[in-house]
Short mmCIF file of C-alpha atoms in Angstrom, two decimals:
data_model
loop_
_atom_site.label_atom_id
_atom_site.label_comp_id
_atom_site.label_asym_id
_atom_site.label_seq_id
_atom_site.Cartn_x
_atom_site.Cartn_y
_atom_site.Cartn_z
CA THR A 1379 20.28 62.35 131.11
CA GLN A 1380 18.51 64.02 133.76
CA ARG A 1381 16.01 66.22 131.90
CA SER A 1382 13.25 66.87 134.66
CA TRP A 1383 11.18 69.82 133.90
CA ILE A 1384 12.02 70.06 130.18
CA ALA A 1385 8.01 70.03 129.07
CA LYS A 1386 7.91 69.28 125.32
CA ALA A 1387 11.18 71.16 123.85
CA PHE A 1388 14.21 70.34 121.59
CA LEU A 1389 17.63 71.04 121.81
CA VAL A 1390 18.66 72.13 118.12
CA ASN A 1391 21.90 72.84 118.65
CA GLU A 1392 22.69 69.68 120.23
CA PRO A 1393 22.79 66.12 117.97
CA VAL A 1394 20.78 63.37 119.40
CA VAL A 1395 22.73 59.78 119.55
CA LEU A 1396 21.20 56.50 119.79
CA GLU A 1397 22.91 53.36 121.49
CA GLU A 1398 21.14 50.40 120.74
CA LEU A 1399 20.22 48.34 123.97
CA VAL A 1400 20.61 44.66 124.33
CA PRO A 1401 17.71 43.26 126.93
CA SER A 1402 17.60 41.00 129.36
CA THR A 1403 17.40 36.47 128.48
CA ASP A 1404 13.93 36.59 130.30
CA ILE A 1405 13.02 39.70 127.81
CA ILE A 1406 11.20 38.67 125.00
CA ALA A 1407 12.40 41.55 122.20
CA LYS A 1408 12.83 41.68 118.00
CA LYS A 1409 16.31 42.89 117.48
CA ASN A 1410 17.22 46.65 117.06
CA CYS A 1411 14.05 47.82 118.94
CA TRP A 1412 15.81 49.41 122.49
CA PHE A 1413 17.84 52.57 122.24
CA THR A 1414 18.40 55.36 124.87
CA ALA A 1415 19.16 58.52 123.40
CA SER A 1416 20.28 61.94 124.41
CA GLY A 1417 17.90 63.90 123.15
CA THR A 1418 14.81 65.57 125.54
CA PRO A 1419 12.17 63.41 125.87
CA ALA A 1420 9.81 65.16 122.90
CA SER A 1421 13.06 64.56 120.75
CA CYS A 1422 13.14 60.92 121.43
CA VAL A 1423 9.56 60.46 120.70
CA ASN A 1424 10.39 62.09 117.29
CA ILE A 1425 13.14 60.64 116.06
CA ALA A 1426 11.62 56.81 117.34
CA LEU A 1427 8.29 57.49 115.40
CA ASN A 1428 10.20 59.27 112.56
CA HIS A 1429 13.20 57.11 112.03
CA LEU A 1430 13.55 54.15 113.47
CA PHE A 1431 9.95 52.38 113.74
CA SER A 1432 6.81 52.37 111.18
CA ASP A 1433 4.29 50.43 112.88
CA ILE A 1434 3.93 51.91 116.50
CA ASP A 1435 0.70 51.18 118.13
CA ILE A 1436 0.61 53.06 120.68
CA VAL A 1437 3.81 55.26 123.17
CA ILE A 1438 3.59 55.48 126.75
CA SER A 1439 5.47 58.11 128.70
CA GLY A 1440 6.81 57.19 132.00
CA PRO A 1441 6.97 55.92 134.51
CA ASN A 1442 7.37 58.79 135.79
CA LEU A 1443 8.63 58.71 139.37
CA GLY A 1444 6.61 61.57 140.90
CA SER A 1445 2.80 63.35 139.86
CA ASN A 1446 2.63 65.35 136.87
CA THR A 1447 -0.80 67.24 138.25
CA ALA A 1448 -2.12 70.90 137.57
CA ASN A 1449 -1.13 73.02 134.56
CA THR A 1450 1.90 74.21 136.38
CA CYS A 1451 3.61 70.52 136.68
CA ALA A 1452 1.68 69.36 133.42
CA MET A 1453 3.07 72.31 131.16
CA ALA A 1454 6.13 71.89 132.56
CA SER A 1455 6.54 68.18 132.35
CA GLY A 1456 9.28 65.85 130.17
CA THR A 1457 6.84 62.48 130.67
CA LEU A 1458 3.65 64.84 129.38
CA GLY A 1459 5.87 66.48 126.84
CA ALA A 1460 6.85 63.14 124.75
CA ALA A 1461 3.17 62.01 125.42
CA MET A 1462 1.92 65.21 123.95
CA GLU A 1463 5.00 64.69 120.87
CA ALA A 1464 3.28 61.34 120.13
CA ALA A 1465 -0.17 62.70 119.87
CA ILE A 1466 0.87 65.58 117.30
CA ASP A 1467 2.16 62.92 115.15
CA GLY A 1468 -0.48 61.20 115.36
CA LYS A 1469 -0.18 58.09 117.98
CA ARG A 1470 -2.43 56.96 120.26
CA ALA A 1471 -0.28 58.49 123.63
CA ILE A 1472 -0.52 58.07 127.47
CA ALA A 1473 1.59 59.97 130.13
CA LEU A 1474 2.22 57.57 133.19
CA SER A 1475 3.17 59.10 136.48
CA PHE A 1476 3.76 57.37 139.86
CA ALA A 1477 2.73 60.12 142.85
CA PHE A 1478 4.72 59.64 145.71
CA PHE A 1479 4.39 60.63 149.43
CA ASN A 1480 6.76 61.23 152.25
CA CYS A 1481 9.72 60.14 149.91
CA ASP A 1482 8.30 56.38 150.53
CA ILE A 1483 8.70 54.47 146.92
CA SER A 1484 9.38 51.13 148.34
CA ASP A 1485 9.65 48.34 145.05
CA ASP A 1486 6.71 46.66 146.67
CA LYS A 1487 4.58 49.85 145.95
CA ALA A 1488 5.93 50.19 142.63
CA GLU A 1489 5.32 46.84 141.81
CA ASN A 1490 1.50 47.53 142.39
CA ALA A 1491 1.43 50.74 140.36
CA CYS A 1492 2.99 49.12 137.36
CA ASN A 1493 0.03 46.48 137.12
CA ILE A 1494 -2.58 48.72 138.11
CA ALA A 1495 -1.30 50.66 135.04
CA CYS A 1496 -1.43 47.70 133.00
CA SER A 1497 -4.75 47.31 133.95
CA ILE A 1498 -5.91 50.76 132.89
CA ILE A 1499 -4.01 51.29 129.54
CA SER A 1500 -5.49 47.75 128.45
CA LYS A 1501 -8.94 49.21 129.49
CA LEU A 1502 -8.20 51.94 127.21
CA TRP A 1503 -7.14 50.33 124.48
CA GLU A 1504 -9.44 47.38 124.01
CA SER A 1505 -12.10 50.35 124.28
CA ASP A 1506 -10.28 52.49 121.95
CA ALA A 1507 -11.15 54.66 124.47
CA TRP A 1508 -9.03 57.73 123.01
CA THR A 1509 -10.99 57.68 119.07
CA LYS A 1510 -14.62 57.96 121.15
CA THR A 1511 -13.42 60.72 123.34
CA GLN A 1512 -11.31 62.33 121.17
CA ALA A 1513 -8.68 62.49 122.71
CA GLY A 1514 -4.73 62.47 122.20
CA VAL A 1515 -3.56 62.04 125.70
CA PHE A 1516 -4.57 60.30 128.99
CA ASN A 1517 -2.75 62.08 132.06
CA ILE A 1518 -2.23 59.38 134.38
CA ASN A 1519 -1.74 59.81 138.18
CA ILE A 1520 -0.94 56.48 140.15
CA PRO A 1521 -0.33 57.11 143.96
CA LEU A 1522 2.44 54.96 145.34
CA ILE A 1523 0.30 52.87 147.92
CA SER A 1524 0.05 49.47 149.36
CA ALA A 1525 -4.22 49.24 148.36
CA LEU A 1526 -4.38 46.58 145.36
CA GLU A 1527 -7.43 48.67 144.28
CA LEU A 1528 -7.56 51.78 144.12
CA PRO A 1529 -10.62 54.22 143.19
CA ILE A 1530 -9.99 55.41 139.81
CA TYR A 1531 -11.63 59.01 138.24
CA ILE A 1532 -11.34 60.73 135.86
CA THR A 1533 -10.21 64.40 136.12
CA ARG A 1534 -9.88 67.74 134.76
CA MET A 1535 -6.80 69.18 135.20
CA ALA A 1536 -6.01 71.29 138.05
CA THR A 1537 -5.24 75.46 137.33
CA THR A 1538 -2.92 76.55 139.71
CA GLN A 1539 0.64 78.99 139.14
CA PHE A 1540 4.39 78.86 140.34
CA GLY A 1541 5.76 81.19 142.80
CA SER A 1542 9.84 81.44 142.43
CA LEU A 1543 11.22 78.04 141.08
CA TYR A 1544 14.38 79.56 141.72
CA LYS A 1545 17.58 79.76 145.01
CA ARG A 1546 19.79 82.36 144.40
CA LEU A 1547 23.45 81.48 145.63
CA GLU A 1548 24.22 83.93 148.19
CA ASP A 1549 28.41 82.60 148.65
CA ASP A 1550 30.32 84.84 147.21
CA LYS A 1551 32.20 82.55 145.50
CA PRO A 1552 29.08 80.63 144.16
CA SER A 1553 29.79 76.46 144.25
CA ASN A 1554 29.46 74.19 140.91
CA ILE A 1555 27.30 72.03 142.70
CA HIS A 1556 23.64 72.42 142.86
CA PRO A 1557 22.84 73.01 146.92
CA ILE A 1558 19.13 70.75 146.79
CA THR A 1559 20.10 68.15 143.81
CA GLY A 1560 24.00 67.32 145.15
CA LEU A 1561 24.88 67.86 140.97
CA GLN A 1562 27.04 70.06 139.15
CA ILE A 1563 25.96 73.49 137.89
CA LYS A 1564 25.76 73.33 133.68
CA ASN A 1565 27.02 77.16 133.56
CA LYS A 1566 28.22 76.89 129.94
CA GLN A 1567 30.14 80.04 128.35
CA ALA A 1568 28.52 80.65 125.07
CA ASP A 1569 30.84 78.72 122.30
CA ASN A 1570 30.65 81.03 118.84
CA SER A 1571 32.14 79.02 116.69
CA GLN A 1572 28.84 76.94 116.80
CA LEU A 1573 27.05 79.78 115.81
CA SER A 1574 26.07 81.05 111.75
CA ALA A 1575 27.12 84.33 109.79
CA LYS A 1576 23.99 85.37 111.16
CA GLN A 1577 24.08 84.60 114.57
CA LYS A 1578 27.29 86.66 115.50
CA GLN A 1579 26.40 89.54 114.13
CA LEU A 1580 23.48 89.50 116.07
CA ARG A 1581 25.67 88.40 119.07
CA VAL A 1582 28.22 91.49 118.43
CA ALA A 1583 24.96 93.55 118.03
CA VAL A 1584 23.35 93.07 121.26
CA ASP A 1585 26.08 93.36 122.93
CA ASP A 1586 27.51 96.21 121.54
CA ALA A 1587 23.70 97.34 122.39
CA GLY A 1588 24.35 97.00 126.25
CA ALA A 1589 27.43 98.47 126.05
CA ALA A 1590 25.96 101.46 124.63
CA GLU A 1591 23.01 101.88 127.34
CA SER A 1592 25.69 100.85 130.16
CA ASP A 1593 27.41 103.79 129.54
CA ASN A 1594 24.42 106.15 128.99
CA GLY A 1595 23.43 105.26 132.27
CA ALA A 1596 20.12 103.99 130.33
CA ARG A 1597 19.70 100.82 131.54
CA ASN A 1598 18.66 100.27 135.43
CA ARG A 1599 19.91 98.51 137.67
CA ILE A 1600 19.58 96.63 140.73
CA ASP A 1601 21.72 96.90 143.49
CA GLY A 1602 23.73 92.99 143.98
CA GLU A 1603 22.32 91.14 141.66
CA ASP A 1604 24.57 92.04 138.86
CA GLY A 1605 26.85 88.55 138.82
CA ALA A 1606 24.23 86.98 140.86
CA THR A 1607 23.85 83.60 140.17
CA TYR A 1608 19.97 80.86 140.62
CA VAL A 1609 19.62 77.50 140.43
CA PHE A 1610 16.41 75.51 139.85
CA SER A 1611 14.65 74.39 143.12
CA ALA A 1612 11.98 72.24 142.58
CA SER A 1613 12.10 71.78 146.74
CA VAL A 1614 9.45 74.95 146.66
CA ALA A 1615 6.89 74.76 148.25
CA ILE A 1616 3.80 74.60 145.28
CA GLU A 1617 0.79 74.74 146.99
CA THR A 1618 -2.16 73.92 144.89
CA SER A 1619 -5.67 74.00 145.74
CA ALA A 1620 -7.65 71.11 145.28
CA GLU A 1621 -10.52 72.00 143.48
CA GLU A 1622 -13.05 68.54 143.69
CA ASN A 1623 -12.82 66.46 140.70
CA THR A 1624 -9.26 67.55 139.46
CA ASP A 1625 -6.36 65.73 139.17
CA VAL A 1626 -5.02 67.22 142.64
CA TRP A 1627 -8.24 66.43 144.12
CA ALA A 1628 -7.36 62.72 142.74
CA VAL A 1629 -4.33 61.89 143.67
CA ARG A 1630 -4.33 63.97 147.48
CA LYS A 1631 -7.88 61.14 148.04
CA ARG A 1632 -4.94 58.55 146.93
CA ALA A 1633 -6.79 57.07 143.22
CA VAL A 1634 -6.18 57.31 140.17
CA SER A 1635 -6.50 59.87 137.69
CA ILE A 1636 -7.09 59.89 134.26
CA THR A 1637 -7.05 63.18 132.68
CA PRO A 1638 -8.20 63.11 128.56
CA LEU A 1639 -5.84 65.59 127.17
CA GLN A 1640 -5.84 67.29 123.08
CA PRO A 1641 -2.49 68.18 122.01
CA ALA A 1642 -3.59 71.59 121.19
CA LEU A 1643 -3.34 75.16 123.22
CA HIS A 1644 -7.40 76.21 122.43
CA SER A 1645 -7.67 79.99 121.96
CA LEU A 1646 -10.66 81.65 123.76
CA GLY A 1647 -13.74 83.55 121.77
CA ASN A 1648 -16.89 84.41 123.69
CA ALA A 1649 -19.59 87.92 123.17
CA LYS A 1650 -17.74 90.02 125.90
CA GLN A 1651 -14.19 89.34 123.64
CA ALA A 1652 -16.14 90.56 120.75
CA CYS A 1653 -16.76 93.78 121.81
CA LEU A 1654 -13.29 94.41 123.70
CA TRP A 1655 -12.50 93.59 119.87
CA SER A 1656 -15.02 95.94 118.33
CA GLN A 1657 -13.50 99.13 120.68
CA LEU A 1658 -10.23 98.45 120.15
CA GLY A 1659 -10.83 98.52 116.51
CA PHE A 1660 -10.04 95.31 115.99
CA ASN A 1661 -11.64 92.50 113.15
CA SER A 1662 -12.85 89.76 115.32
CA LEU A 1663 -13.35 85.95 114.35
CA ASP A 1664 -16.65 85.21 115.77
CA GLU A 1665 -18.58 88.73 114.50
#
């Protein structure tokens, strides 16, 4: 199932169905150790670690075909989301992505990237890099190019921002086919039969409130947008500054980027903030 751009989401209203796979004869594997799952990348990792296997040493998420660099892409990445879920579960984790250029994804370049990845991951494992750096995840981006040896940089994550990621369908009768990907657009109507009694009551209350606002003219309307359809358009150009020593900078140099990360949102605290909190009458923990 296509789960790009889903980050570390769990689809709580969708059951996850497993299917056992039989590996080809040239792969030596234990029985009952190959499965596909219908869930998100993060849910697959959670189920694997807590229900299927008890002896996992490392979780490698990927390889993703396409880079996962800068905070904008990384925070939306299902590949990185799965690795973060593993790290939260106390496992060493790697998010692996192959950056391609000009849509050149030939088999020989993919094989080259796989060989480089295996070498890097072996070195990280043998050196116990997770413990020594206190990283939970190593976000690795490898260019898909022919060079057998590439420079390897330990980088920090670039910081940028998105503009619009959606395209408005201008047709009077919107198609159910995505104009960018060619895939079917899922516009599921809400299925009230799957809601709890409290959820149904809440939905009715919200609908009633919206109708009341509409009748009273309280809601501001934007002409031409009622009933408009927007579809995700990943073809939007994402202009990211390539500040030196960032992951974006390394990949643009056709080099390997390794970014040590922790599965945490770090709170910010400093003297300037403490002054502001005091002015607002808030208690600062830094005091």
